[in-house]
Every structure is written in C-alpha cells, then in structure tokens.
C-alpha cells in the first residue's frame, strides 16, 4: 500500500483530533495558512477537533481569545489546558487542602475559581507552574515549604517555551531549580503525563482508539500517547528536526510535514 492509503487507514477510526498549538497550528502570532482548511476538513469529514496547551502561564480564556483574534471561534469545551488537568486531580485527591502556587495571575485565578484556597504561610502542598512572574522570594518560599515536607506538583514538564527569536525557561526548568535546592522531584500533570491522557479521554467521552493527538514536540505531544491506543501525529512544522526524530526513542505513529499534509489523508 502507498503512504497515502496506509495513513488513510490509520486515521479511519479517528473521531476527534486533539491539537497542540504553538508549532502545530501557528508559530507565535502567525497562524499557519494550512490551519483553517485543515479544521474545515475535520468538520467536513464528520470529526471534531480540540486544542490542548501545556502553557500554564496563561489560562483557557486567554487562548480562546487568541484563537478568536486569528479568526478561529471555538466553544470553551474545545479548549483544554494543563491547568485544568492538575486542578481536577487536586479536587479529587487533595480536596480541602491549601496550595502555595508558584505561578502567574492566570494560574492563581484558575485555582481560586476552582475553590482551592491559596495559603502563603502554611500550605499543604506546593504547585509549580510556568511562572513568567517568578521572583526569588516566591521560589525561596516554595523550597522552604518543600523542605518542611510539603509535596510538590508541577503543572507542565516543558523545559522551554518557544518565543519570537528563541526560547524562555518553562515550568520544567523551574522544577529543576527546585529539585537542585531541595532534592525533591515534583510530579508533572500536563502532557506527557498519564493524568493528561486520562483527562482527555474523559473530557472527549471517546475511546483511546478514536482519538488522535497532533503536535510538534516529541517528549510532550507524542510521548503522551505512548503505550496507549491514542494515535500520535508528529508535525515537522515546529521544534522537531529530522535529526531529533531519527535519534528519538519516542516514536510517533504518523509523521507529516504539517497539518496541511495530514488533512490530505482524511
Ligand atoms: Mg508545540
């Protein structure tokens, strides 16, 4: 069978696509020209699409607004963010406990809106987010609580976040600083954690085999589907180079140039 036929077969049972954002549907503030036709193709073929971002420096509303400004209107249910994954888990497993959050105002507000109490003096646990408002005081306090025995949870494992002209340190790097100081490695919740896979299947109400996850980063977007029946699709329009792919132990089910090519197989 040729590549086209093979990929068509693999995608036949896919009822919903979960799309990464940066490097997958846009780069920074530039929407890829393939994005809107691809989303239309998904709809035309009777499928659904959702977005999932690991970026815990923002919130769901900020992403819905960003998409709106790019001409893409979605319902709140179509936008998923790592913040929701950790908050859902905390509500189920740490209900009534108080958090110290190393995070932006967006992340802190998501916690408050979910009814989780913030405690700056005597918290039950510490949460590390992609805190672009990080201060030495905040990180020192967090390390102190952890040294005193508070468990620590990380929202997303990314080392860096792509920005125009390069990268800035993300939550994984902040967690590495905390580990260097305290010796404690946090547990992460966004992609590629099992928490996220469970969150996505629950949110979509579909079987794993009916879901395809599309993204440009091997260790998050593709790794989240590893060991599951979820189909992983790597797009080469973001950070992964052909050399990185060749050397990677994480192997995507499908590799395409960009979502435009993926649309040809639907
Ligand atoms: Mg990406």
PDB file of C-alpha atoms and ligand atoms in Angstrom:
ATOM      1  CA  UNK A   1       0.000   0.000   0.000  1.00  0.00           C
ATOM      2  CA  UNK A   2       1.287   3.511  -0.703  1.00  0.00           C
ATOM      3  CA  UNK A   3       1.826   6.034   2.081  1.00  0.00           C
ATOM      4  CA  UNK A   4      -1.469   7.780   1.348  1.00  0.00           C
ATOM      5  CA  UNK A   5      -3.511   4.577   1.618  1.00  0.00           C
ATOM      6  CA  UNK A   6      -1.670   3.486   4.751  1.00  0.00           C
ATOM      7  CA  UNK A   7      -2.249   6.781   6.515  1.00  0.00           C
ATOM      8  CA  UNK A   8      -5.887   6.919   5.446  1.00  0.00           C
ATOM      9  CA  UNK A   9      -6.346   3.504   7.057  1.00  0.00           C
ATOM     10  CA  UNK A  10      -4.651   4.553  10.278  1.00  0.00           C
ATOM     11  CA  UNK A  11      -6.847   7.658  10.532  1.00  0.00           C
ATOM     12  CA  UNK A  12     -10.096   5.968   9.548  1.00  0.00           C
ATOM     13  CA  UNK A  13     -11.259   5.319  13.116  1.00  0.00           C
ATOM     14  CA  UNK A  14     -10.298   8.776  14.392  1.00  0.00           C
ATOM     15  CA  UNK A  15     -13.353  10.674  15.655  1.00  0.00           C
ATOM     16  CA  UNK A  16     -11.542  13.598  17.250  1.00  0.00           C
ATOM     17  CA  UNK A  17      -8.238  15.411  16.912  1.00  0.00           C
ATOM     18  CA  UNK A  18      -6.521  16.998  19.906  1.00  0.00           C
ATOM     19  CA  UNK A  19      -4.226  19.656  18.515  1.00  0.00           C
ATOM     20  CA  UNK A  20      -1.214  21.242  20.116  1.00  0.00           C
ATOM     21  CA  UNK A  21      -0.958  24.965  19.411  1.00  0.00           C
ATOM     22  CA  UNK A  22       2.483  26.576  19.061  1.00  0.00           C
ATOM     23  CA  UNK A  23       4.434  24.922  16.251  1.00  0.00           C
ATOM     24  CA  UNK A  24       1.329  22.976  15.183  1.00  0.00           C
ATOM     25  CA  UNK A  25      -1.396  25.471  14.204  1.00  0.00           C
ATOM     26  CA  UNK A  26       0.620  28.691  14.491  1.00  0.00           C
ATOM     27  CA  UNK A  27       4.066  29.986  15.300  1.00  0.00           C
ATOM     28  CA  UNK A  28       3.902  32.776  17.874  1.00  0.00           C
ATOM     29  CA  UNK A  29       1.281  35.127  16.470  1.00  0.00           C
ATOM     30  CA  UNK A  30       1.408  33.830  12.893  1.00  0.00           C
ATOM     31  CA  UNK A  31      -1.379  31.405  12.024  1.00  0.00           C
ATOM     32  CA  UNK A  32      -0.262  28.739   9.531  1.00  0.00           C
ATOM     33  CA  UNK A  33      -2.132  29.077   6.235  1.00  0.00           C
ATOM     34  CA  UNK A  34      -2.937  25.338   6.405  1.00  0.00           C
ATOM     35  CA  UNK A  35      -4.804  25.647   9.725  1.00  0.00           C
ATOM     36  CA  UNK A  36      -8.257  26.882   8.713  1.00  0.00           C
ATOM     37  CA  UNK A  37      -8.587  24.494   5.722  1.00  0.00           C
ATOM     38  CA  UNK A  38      -7.455  21.620   7.985  1.00  0.00           C
ATOM     39  CA  UNK A  39     -10.087  22.448  10.632  1.00  0.00           C
ATOM     40  CA  UNK A  40     -12.726  22.645   7.879  1.00  0.00           C
ATOM     41  CA  UNK A  41     -11.627  19.252   6.562  1.00  0.00           C
ATOM     42  CA  UNK A  42     -12.054  17.764  10.048  1.00  0.00           C
ATOM     43  CA  UNK A  43     -15.608  19.129  10.228  1.00  0.00           C
ATOM     44  CA  UNK A  44     -16.474  18.091   6.658  1.00  0.00           C
ATOM     45  CA  UNK A  45     -15.470  14.513   7.417  1.00  0.00           C
ATOM     46  CA  UNK A  46     -17.745  14.409  10.472  1.00  0.00           C
ATOM     47  CA  UNK A  47     -14.962  14.624  13.038  1.00  0.00           C
ATOM     48  CA  UNK A  48     -14.326  17.009  15.945  1.00  0.00           C
ATOM     49  CA  UNK A  49     -11.275  18.985  16.964  1.00  0.00           C
ATOM     50  CA  UNK A  50      -9.997  20.226  20.288  1.00  0.00           C
ATOM     51  CA  UNK A  51      -6.928  22.135  21.388  1.00  0.00           C
ATOM     52  CA  UNK A  52      -4.665  21.265  24.291  1.00  0.00           C
ATOM     53  CA  UNK A  53      -1.897  23.536  25.524  1.00  0.00           C
ATOM     54  CA  UNK A  54       0.653  22.788  28.215  1.00  0.00           C
ATOM     55  CA  UNK A  55       1.310  26.511  28.688  1.00  0.00           C
ATOM     56  CA  UNK A  56       0.409  27.155  32.334  1.00  0.00           C
ATOM     57  CA  UNK A  57       1.463  30.811  32.192  1.00  0.00           C
ATOM     58  CA  UNK A  58      -1.925  31.592  30.632  1.00  0.00           C
ATOM     59  CA  UNK A  59      -5.479  30.290  31.042  1.00  0.00           C
ATOM     60  CA  UNK A  60      -8.172  28.821  28.847  1.00  0.00           C
ATOM     61  CA  UNK A  61      -9.918  32.163  28.198  1.00  0.00           C
ATOM     62  CA  UNK A  62      -6.653  33.755  27.029  1.00  0.00           C
ATOM     63  CA  UNK A  63      -6.254  31.007  24.428  1.00  0.00           C
ATOM     64  CA  UNK A  64      -9.869  31.203  23.260  1.00  0.00           C
ATOM     65  CA  UNK A  65      -9.335  34.958  22.786  1.00  0.00           C
ATOM     66  CA  UNK A  66      -6.043  34.409  20.934  1.00  0.00           C
ATOM     67  CA  UNK A  67      -7.745  31.970  18.535  1.00  0.00           C
ATOM     68  CA  UNK A  68     -10.654  34.375  18.073  1.00  0.00           C
ATOM     69  CA  UNK A  69      -8.214  37.129  17.072  1.00  0.00           C
ATOM     70  CA  UNK A  70      -6.807  34.728  14.464  1.00  0.00           C
ATOM     71  CA  UNK A  71     -10.303  34.127  13.064  1.00  0.00           C
ATOM     72  CA  UNK A  72     -10.952  30.767  14.756  1.00  0.00           C
ATOM     73  CA  UNK A  73     -14.003  30.610  17.020  1.00  0.00           C
ATOM     74  CA  UNK A  74     -14.358  27.641  19.350  1.00  0.00           C
ATOM     75  CA  UNK A  75     -16.503  26.697  22.320  1.00  0.00           C
ATOM     76  CA  UNK A  76     -14.907  26.599  25.811  1.00  0.00           C
ATOM     77  CA  UNK A  77     -15.195  22.794  25.728  1.00  0.00           C
ATOM     78  CA  UNK A  78     -12.890  22.689  22.704  1.00  0.00           C
ATOM     79  CA  UNK A  79     -10.028  24.312  24.634  1.00  0.00           C
ATOM     80  CA  UNK A  80      -8.067  22.251  27.149  1.00  0.00           C
ATOM     81  CA  UNK A  81      -5.096  23.412  29.231  1.00  0.00           C
ATOM     82  CA  UNK A  82      -2.706  21.709  31.656  1.00  0.00           C
ATOM     83  CA  UNK A  83      -4.057  23.959  34.460  1.00  0.00           C
ATOM     84  CA  UNK A  84      -7.369  22.065  34.303  1.00  0.00           C
ATOM     85  CA  UNK A  85      -5.671  18.665  34.480  1.00  0.00           C
ATOM     86  CA  UNK A  86      -3.885  19.396  37.757  1.00  0.00           C
ATOM     87  CA  UNK A  87      -6.860  21.250  39.261  1.00  0.00           C
ATOM     88  CA  UNK A  88      -9.217  18.341  38.527  1.00  0.00           C
ATOM     89  CA  UNK A  89      -6.757  15.911  40.139  1.00  0.00           C
ATOM     90  CA  UNK A  90      -6.265  18.127  43.199  1.00  0.00           C
ATOM     91  CA  UNK A  91     -10.032  18.479  43.671  1.00  0.00           C
ATOM     92  CA  UNK A  92     -10.373  14.694  43.527  1.00  0.00           C
ATOM     93  CA  UNK A  93      -7.325  13.800  45.607  1.00  0.00           C
ATOM     94  CA  UNK A  94      -6.488  16.784  47.834  1.00  0.00           C
ATOM     95  CA  UNK A  95      -9.896  18.322  48.454  1.00  0.00           C
ATOM     96  CA  UNK A  96      -9.989  20.892  51.243  1.00  0.00           C
ATOM     97  CA  UNK A  97      -6.223  21.329  51.314  1.00  0.00           C
ATOM     98  CA  UNK A  98      -4.454  24.652  50.762  1.00  0.00           C
ATOM     99  CA  UNK A  99      -1.995  25.405  47.978  1.00  0.00           C
ATOM    100  CA  UNK A 100       1.065  27.583  47.571  1.00  0.00           C
ATOM    101  CA  UNK A 101       1.178  28.369  43.851  1.00  0.00           C
ATOM    102  CA  UNK A 102       4.337  29.461  42.057  1.00  0.00           C
ATOM    103  CA  UNK A 103       2.511  30.781  39.022  1.00  0.00           C
ATOM    104  CA  UNK A 104       1.141  33.710  37.077  1.00  0.00           C
ATOM    105  CA  UNK A 105      -2.035  35.559  37.996  1.00  0.00           C
ATOM    106  CA  UNK A 106      -3.826  33.451  35.366  1.00  0.00           C
ATOM    107  CA  UNK A 107      -2.873  30.186  37.100  1.00  0.00           C
ATOM    108  CA  UNK A 108      -3.604  31.520  40.591  1.00  0.00           C
ATOM    109  CA  UNK A 109      -7.036  32.702  39.408  1.00  0.00           C
ATOM    110  CA  UNK A 110      -7.796  29.274  37.948  1.00  0.00           C
ATOM    111  CA  UNK A 111      -7.083  27.775  41.387  1.00  0.00           C
ATOM    112  CA  UNK A 112      -9.239  30.360  43.167  1.00  0.00           C
ATOM    113  CA  UNK A 113     -12.111  29.903  40.705  1.00  0.00           C
ATOM    114  CA  UNK A 114     -11.979  26.150  41.303  1.00  0.00           C
ATOM    115  CA  UNK A 115     -12.428  26.833  45.026  1.00  0.00           C
ATOM    116  CA  UNK A 116      -8.876  25.891  46.047  1.00  0.00           C
ATOM    117  CA  UNK A 117      -7.599  28.026  48.903  1.00  0.00           C
ATOM    118  CA  UNK A 118      -4.217  29.714  48.489  1.00  0.00           C
ATOM    119  CA  UNK A 119      -2.019  29.814  51.596  1.00  0.00           C
ATOM    120  CA  UNK A 120       1.220  31.812  51.544  1.00  0.00           C
ATOM    121  CA  UNK A 121       2.281  30.849  55.067  1.00  0.00           C
ATOM    122  CA  UNK A 122       1.341  27.277  55.860  1.00  0.00           C
ATOM    123  CA  UNK A 123       0.214  25.405  52.733  1.00  0.00           C
ATOM    124  CA  UNK A 124      -0.489  21.670  52.481  1.00  0.00           C
ATOM    125  CA  UNK A 125       1.268  21.407  49.114  1.00  0.00           C
ATOM    126  CA  UNK A 126       3.216  23.431  46.562  1.00  0.00           C
ATOM    127  CA  UNK A 127       2.325  23.838  42.876  1.00  0.00           C
ATOM    128  CA  UNK A 128       4.897  24.900  40.286  1.00  0.00           C
ATOM    129  CA  UNK A 129       3.628  26.478  37.072  1.00  0.00           C
ATOM    130  CA  UNK A 130       5.239  28.202  34.105  1.00  0.00           C
ATOM    131  CA  UNK A 131       5.675  31.340  36.168  1.00  0.00           C
ATOM    132  CA  UNK A 132       6.711  34.268  33.980  1.00  0.00           C
ATOM    133  CA  UNK A 133       6.290  36.445  37.101  1.00  0.00           C
ATOM    134  CA  UNK A 134       8.715  34.321  39.136  1.00  0.00           C
ATOM    135  CA  UNK A 135      10.621  36.081  41.916  1.00  0.00           C
ATOM    136  CA  UNK A 136      13.460  34.919  44.145  1.00  0.00           C
ATOM    137  CA  UNK A 137      11.171  35.377  47.139  1.00  0.00           C
ATOM    138  CA  UNK A 138       8.490  33.082  45.683  1.00  0.00           C
ATOM    139  CA  UNK A 139      10.872  30.290  44.737  1.00  0.00           C
ATOM    140  CA  UNK A 140      12.693  30.503  48.108  1.00  0.00           C
ATOM    141  CA  UNK A 141       9.387  30.222  49.954  1.00  0.00           C
ATOM    142  CA  UNK A 142       8.333  27.242  47.839  1.00  0.00           C
ATOM    143  CA  UNK A 143      11.638  25.465  48.519  1.00  0.00           C
ATOM    144  CA  UNK A 144      11.214  26.143  52.257  1.00  0.00           C
ATOM    145  CA  UNK A 145       7.730  24.554  52.307  1.00  0.00           C
ATOM    146  CA  UNK A 146       9.043  21.547  50.364  1.00  0.00           C
ATOM    147  CA  UNK A 147      11.999  21.126  52.736  1.00  0.00           C
ATOM    148  CA  UNK A 148       9.461  21.156  55.591  1.00  0.00           C
ATOM    149  CA  UNK A 149       7.687  18.219  53.930  1.00  0.00           C
ATOM    150  CA  UNK A 150       5.022  19.729  51.654  1.00  0.00           C
ATOM    151  CA  UNK A 151       4.512  17.634  48.495  1.00  0.00           C
ATOM    152  CA  UNK A 152       5.223  19.428  45.215  1.00  0.00           C
ATOM    153  CA  UNK A 153       3.286  19.169  41.947  1.00  0.00           C
ATOM    154  CA  UNK A 154       4.324  20.604  38.583  1.00  0.00           C
ATOM    155  CA  UNK A 155       1.745  21.759  36.042  1.00  0.00           C
ATOM    156  CA  UNK A 156       3.774  21.033  32.872  1.00  0.00           C
ATOM    157  CA  UNK A 157       7.127  19.382  32.220  1.00  0.00           C
ATOM    158  CA  UNK A 158       8.344  21.535  29.295  1.00  0.00           C
ATOM    159  CA  UNK A 159      11.936  22.755  29.688  1.00  0.00           C
ATOM    160  CA  UNK A 160      11.489  25.753  27.406  1.00  0.00           C
ATOM    161  CA  UNK A 161       8.741  27.731  25.729  1.00  0.00           C
ATOM    162  CA  UNK A 162       9.280  28.952  22.163  1.00  0.00           C
ATOM    163  CA  UNK A 163       9.039  32.719  21.738  1.00  0.00           C
ATOM    164  CA  UNK A 164       9.919  35.006  18.891  1.00  0.00           C
ATOM    165  CA  UNK A 165      13.678  34.841  18.469  1.00  0.00           C
ATOM    166  CA  UNK A 166      14.285  31.807  20.683  1.00  0.00           C
ATOM    167  CA  UNK A 167      13.193  30.187  23.944  1.00  0.00           C
ATOM    168  CA  UNK A 168      12.413  31.126  27.539  1.00  0.00           C
ATOM    169  CA  UNK A 169      12.651  28.777  30.578  1.00  0.00           C
ATOM    170  CA  UNK A 170       9.385  26.916  31.208  1.00  0.00           C
ATOM    171  CA  UNK A 171       7.940  25.001  34.187  1.00  0.00           C
ATOM    172  CA  UNK A 172      10.300  22.011  33.801  1.00  0.00           C
ATOM    173  CA  UNK A 173      13.283  24.302  34.286  1.00  0.00           C
ATOM    174  CA  UNK A 174      11.723  25.955  37.340  1.00  0.00           C
ATOM    175  CA  UNK A 175      11.104  22.459  38.754  1.00  0.00           C
ATOM    176  CA  UNK A 176      14.762  21.585  38.074  1.00  0.00           C
ATOM    177  CA  UNK A 177      15.831  24.588  40.154  1.00  0.00           C
ATOM    178  CA  UNK A 178      13.541  23.432  42.985  1.00  0.00           C
ATOM    179  CA  UNK A 179      14.967  19.916  42.751  1.00  0.00           C
ATOM    180  CA  UNK A 180      18.538  21.224  42.861  1.00  0.00           C
ATOM    181  CA  UNK A 181      17.730  23.143  46.040  1.00  0.00           C
ATOM    182  CA  UNK A 182      15.512  20.613  47.855  1.00  0.00           C
ATOM    183  CA  UNK A 183      16.392  17.238  46.315  1.00  0.00           C
ATOM    184  CA  UNK A 184      12.681  16.710  45.597  1.00  0.00           C
ATOM    185  CA  UNK A 185      11.426  15.969  42.086  1.00  0.00           C
ATOM    186  CA  UNK A 186       7.847  17.119  41.510  1.00  0.00           C
ATOM    187  CA  UNK A 187       5.180  15.072  39.805  1.00  0.00           C
ATOM    188  CA  UNK A 188       4.016  16.659  36.494  1.00  0.00           C
ATOM    189  CA  UNK A 189       0.444  16.830  35.162  1.00  0.00           C
ATOM    190  CA  UNK A 190       0.330  18.243  31.616  1.00  0.00           C
ATOM    191  CA  UNK A 191       1.440  16.368  28.507  1.00  0.00           C
ATOM    192  CA  UNK A 192       3.040  13.723  28.572  1.00  0.00           C
ATOM    193  CA  UNK A 193       1.617  12.577  31.930  1.00  0.00           C
ATOM    194  CA  UNK A 194      -0.932   9.806  32.260  1.00  0.00           C
ATOM    195  CA  UNK A 195      -3.099  12.375  34.092  1.00  0.00           C
ATOM    196  CA  UNK A 196      -3.454  14.274  30.806  1.00  0.00           C
ATOM    197  CA  UNK A 197      -4.262  11.177  28.760  1.00  0.00           C
ATOM    198  CA  UNK A 198      -7.000  10.255  31.252  1.00  0.00           C
ATOM    199  CA  UNK A 199      -8.247  13.842  31.315  1.00  0.00           C
ATOM    200  CA  UNK A 200      -8.518  13.997  27.517  1.00  0.00           C
ATOM    201  CA  UNK A 201     -10.342  10.670  27.109  1.00  0.00           C
ATOM    202  CA  UNK A 202     -12.741  11.627  29.910  1.00  0.00           C
ATOM    203  CA  UNK A 203     -13.355  15.100  28.503  1.00  0.00           C
ATOM    204  CA  UNK A 204     -13.983  13.829  24.968  1.00  0.00           C
ATOM    205  CA  UNK A 205     -16.029  10.829  26.095  1.00  0.00           C
ATOM    206  CA  UNK A 206     -14.297   8.687  23.491  1.00  0.00           C
ATOM    207  CA  UNK A 207     -12.226   5.521  23.444  1.00  0.00           C
ATOM    208  CA  UNK A 208      -8.467   5.938  23.125  1.00  0.00           C
ATOM    209  CA  UNK A 209      -8.562   4.369  19.660  1.00  0.00           C
ATOM    210  CA  UNK A 210     -10.938   7.116  18.470  1.00  0.00           C
ATOM    211  CA  UNK A 211      -8.553   9.958  19.373  1.00  0.00           C
ATOM    212  CA  UNK A 212      -5.529  11.371  17.527  1.00  0.00           C
ATOM    213  CA  UNK A 213      -3.114  13.739  19.254  1.00  0.00           C
ATOM    214  CA  UNK A 214      -1.213  16.099  16.966  1.00  0.00           C
ATOM    215  CA  UNK A 215       1.838  18.100  17.964  1.00  0.00           C
ATOM    216  CA  UNK A 216       5.362  19.256  17.150  1.00  0.00           C
ATOM    217  CA  UNK A 217       7.177  18.166  20.323  1.00  0.00           C
ATOM    218  CA  UNK A 218       8.308  14.573  20.843  1.00  0.00           C
ATOM    219  CA  UNK A 219       8.712  14.497  24.642  1.00  0.00           C
ATOM    220  CA  UNK A 220       5.273  16.013  25.366  1.00  0.00           C
ATOM    221  CA  UNK A 221       2.792  15.842  22.437  1.00  0.00           C
ATOM    222  CA  UNK A 222       3.912  12.455  21.128  1.00  0.00           C
ATOM    223  CA  UNK A 223       5.007  10.873  24.424  1.00  0.00           C
ATOM    224  CA  UNK A 224       1.545  11.402  25.963  1.00  0.00           C
ATOM    225  CA  UNK A 225       0.122   8.775  23.595  1.00  0.00           C
ATOM    226  CA  UNK A 226       2.905   6.236  24.207  1.00  0.00           C
ATOM    227  CA  UNK A 227       1.686   2.889  25.492  1.00  0.00           C
ATOM    228  CA  UNK A 228      -1.941   3.790  24.700  1.00  0.00           C
ATOM    229  CA  UNK A 229      -4.234   3.291  21.735  1.00  0.00           C
ATOM    230  CA  UNK A 230      -4.331   7.028  21.039  1.00  0.00           C
ATOM    231  CA  UNK A 231      -2.832   7.792  17.626  1.00  0.00           C
ATOM    232  CA  UNK A 232       0.137  10.186  17.752  1.00  0.00           C
ATOM    233  CA  UNK A 233       0.848  12.511  14.842  1.00  0.00           C
ATOM    234  CA  UNK A 234       4.089  14.482  14.702  1.00  0.00           C
ATOM    235  CA  UNK A 235       4.128  17.640  12.589  1.00  0.00           C
ATOM    236  CA  UNK A 236       7.516  18.861  11.380  1.00  0.00           C
ATOM    237  CA  UNK A 237       6.327  22.500  11.368  1.00  0.00           C
ATOM    238  CA  UNK A 238       7.628  23.260  14.879  1.00  0.00           C
ATOM    239  CA  UNK A 239      10.609  22.386  17.002  1.00  0.00           C
ATOM    240  CA  UNK A 240      11.406  18.807  15.928  1.00  0.00           C
ATOM    241  CA  UNK A 241      14.150  18.409  13.337  1.00  0.00           C
ATOM    242  CA  UNK A 242      14.732  15.285  11.232  1.00  0.00           C
ATOM    243  CA  UNK A 243      17.874  14.584  13.293  1.00  0.00           C
ATOM    244  CA  UNK A 244      15.888  14.778  16.563  1.00  0.00           C
ATOM    245  CA  UNK A 245      13.280  12.395  15.131  1.00  0.00           C
ATOM    246  CA  UNK A 246      15.923   9.894  13.963  1.00  0.00           C
ATOM    247  CA  UNK A 247      17.563   9.802  17.400  1.00  0.00           C
ATOM    248  CA  UNK A 248      14.315   9.762  19.398  1.00  0.00           C
ATOM    249  CA  UNK A 249      13.190   6.786  21.484  1.00  0.00           C
ATOM    250  CA  UNK A 250       9.672   8.232  21.352  1.00  0.00           C
ATOM    251  CA  UNK A 251       8.238   7.142  18.022  1.00  0.00           C
ATOM    252  CA  UNK A 252       5.130   8.814  16.549  1.00  0.00           C
ATOM    253  CA  UNK A 253       2.516   6.695  14.752  1.00  0.00           C
ATOM    254  CA  UNK A 254       2.414   9.197  11.886  1.00  0.00           C
ATOM    255  CA  UNK A 255       4.876  11.877  10.752  1.00  0.00           C
ATOM    256  CA  UNK A 256       3.748  14.658   8.407  1.00  0.00           C
ATOM    257  CA  UNK A 257       5.249  17.895   7.130  1.00  0.00           C
ATOM    258  CA  UNK A 258       2.412  19.934   8.641  1.00  0.00           C
ATOM    259  CA  UNK A 259      -1.333  19.744   9.315  1.00  0.00           C
ATOM    260  CA  UNK A 260      -1.947  20.586   5.649  1.00  0.00           C
ATOM    261  CA  UNK A 261      -0.456  17.226   4.712  1.00  0.00           C
ATOM    262  CA  UNK A 262      -2.433  15.496   7.468  1.00  0.00           C
ATOM    263  CA  UNK A 263      -5.635  16.935   6.000  1.00  0.00           C
ATOM    264  CA  UNK A 264      -4.898  15.140   2.715  1.00  0.00           C
ATOM    265  CA  UNK A 265      -5.316  11.793   4.473  1.00  0.00           C
ATOM    266  CA  UNK A 266      -8.772  12.486   5.921  1.00  0.00           C
TER     267      UNK A 266
HETATM  268 MG1  LIG B   1       4.064  22.881  20.347  1.00  0.00          MG
END
